[in-house]
mmCIF file of C-alpha atoms in Angstrom:
data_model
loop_
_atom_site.group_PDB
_atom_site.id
_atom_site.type_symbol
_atom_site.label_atom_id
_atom_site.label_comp_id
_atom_site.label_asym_id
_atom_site.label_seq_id
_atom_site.Cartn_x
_atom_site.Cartn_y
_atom_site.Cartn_z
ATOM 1 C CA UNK Y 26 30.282 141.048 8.804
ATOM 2 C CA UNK Y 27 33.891 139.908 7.322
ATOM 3 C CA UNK Y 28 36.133 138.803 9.945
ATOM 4 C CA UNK Y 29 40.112 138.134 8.945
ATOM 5 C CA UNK Y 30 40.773 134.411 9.473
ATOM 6 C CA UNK Y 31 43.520 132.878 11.215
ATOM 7 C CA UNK Y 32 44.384 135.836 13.149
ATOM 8 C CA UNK Y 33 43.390 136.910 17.035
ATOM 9 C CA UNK Y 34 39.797 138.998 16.300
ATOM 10 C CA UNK Y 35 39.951 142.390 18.476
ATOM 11 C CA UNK Y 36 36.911 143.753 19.389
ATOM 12 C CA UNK Y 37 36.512 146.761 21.874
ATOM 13 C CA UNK Y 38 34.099 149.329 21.624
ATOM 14 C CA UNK Y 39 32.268 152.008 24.838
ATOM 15 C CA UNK Y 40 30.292 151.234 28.098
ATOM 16 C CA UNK Y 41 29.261 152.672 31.157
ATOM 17 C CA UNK Y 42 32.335 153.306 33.201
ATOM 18 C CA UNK Y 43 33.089 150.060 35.480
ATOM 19 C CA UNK Y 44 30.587 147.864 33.615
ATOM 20 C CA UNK Y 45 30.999 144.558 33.053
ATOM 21 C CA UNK Y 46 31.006 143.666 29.348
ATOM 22 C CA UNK Y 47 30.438 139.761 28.003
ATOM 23 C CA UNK Y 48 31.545 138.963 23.975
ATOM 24 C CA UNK Y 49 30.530 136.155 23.086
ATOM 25 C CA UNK Y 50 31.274 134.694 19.497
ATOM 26 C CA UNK Y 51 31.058 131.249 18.087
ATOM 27 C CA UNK Y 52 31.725 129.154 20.972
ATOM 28 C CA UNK Y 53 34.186 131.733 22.540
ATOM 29 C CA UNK Y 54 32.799 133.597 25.665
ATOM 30 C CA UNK Y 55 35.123 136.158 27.056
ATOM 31 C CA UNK Y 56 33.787 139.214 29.982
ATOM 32 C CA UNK Y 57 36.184 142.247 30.571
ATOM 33 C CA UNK Y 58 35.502 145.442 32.881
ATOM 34 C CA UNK Y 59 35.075 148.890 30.888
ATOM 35 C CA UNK Y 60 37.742 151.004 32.385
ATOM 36 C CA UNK Y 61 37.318 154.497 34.434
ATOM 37 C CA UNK Y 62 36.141 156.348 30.802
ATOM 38 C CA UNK Y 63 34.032 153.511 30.047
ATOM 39 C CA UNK Y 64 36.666 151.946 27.253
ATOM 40 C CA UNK Y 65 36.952 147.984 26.877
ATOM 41 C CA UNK Y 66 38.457 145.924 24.580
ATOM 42 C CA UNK Y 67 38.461 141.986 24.339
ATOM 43 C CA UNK Y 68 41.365 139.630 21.696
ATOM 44 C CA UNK Y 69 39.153 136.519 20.688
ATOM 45 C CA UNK Y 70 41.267 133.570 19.631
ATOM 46 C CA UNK Y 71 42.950 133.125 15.625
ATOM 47 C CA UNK Y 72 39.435 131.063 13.912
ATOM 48 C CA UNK Y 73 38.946 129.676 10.678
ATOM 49 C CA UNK Y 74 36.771 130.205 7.796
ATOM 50 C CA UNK Y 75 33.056 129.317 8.605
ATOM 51 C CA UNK Y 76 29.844 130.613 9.371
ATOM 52 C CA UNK Y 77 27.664 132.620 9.555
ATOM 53 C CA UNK Y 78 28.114 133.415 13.137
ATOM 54 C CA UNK Y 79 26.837 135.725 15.745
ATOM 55 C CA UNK Y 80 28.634 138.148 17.634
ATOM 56 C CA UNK Y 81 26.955 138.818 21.106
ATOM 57 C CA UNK Y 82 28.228 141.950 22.974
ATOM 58 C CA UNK Y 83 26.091 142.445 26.395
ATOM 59 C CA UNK Y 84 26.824 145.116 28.987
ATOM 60 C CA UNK Y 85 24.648 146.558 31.889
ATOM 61 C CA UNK Y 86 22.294 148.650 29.594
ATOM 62 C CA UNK Y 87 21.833 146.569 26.499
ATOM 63 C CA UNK Y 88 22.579 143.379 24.173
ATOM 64 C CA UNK Y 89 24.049 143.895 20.603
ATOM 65 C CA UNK Y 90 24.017 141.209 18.299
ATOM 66 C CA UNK Y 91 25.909 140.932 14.469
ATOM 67 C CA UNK Y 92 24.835 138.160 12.696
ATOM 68 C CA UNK Y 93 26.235 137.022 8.940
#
């Protein structure tokens, strides 16, 4: 995955409706609440060049993990 450095990282994506949804990436951990239509989006802070790094996204149903 290529991420743009030094700018906030959206990522959002679809859930069950009211689910809790946990991001986690690098050492960033952020949980959000999918809306009524099961929409959810989460801003991860501006971070530098690095890596490789794994992005986490967990909801109610299942784990998804990106790695490199």
């Amino acid at each position: 995955m290529v991420l743009q450095r030094a700018s906030p990282l959206p990522v959002w994506g679809t859930a069950s409706p009211a689910a809790t949804v946990e991001v986690t990436f690098n050492q960033y951990k952020r949980k959000t609440q999918a809306d009524y239509f099961g929409n959810w989006e989460i801003q991860l802070p501006a971070m530098p060049a690095g890596g490789p790094y794994v992005l986490s996204i967990t909801s109610d149903r299942s784990t998804v993990a990106i790695k490199d």
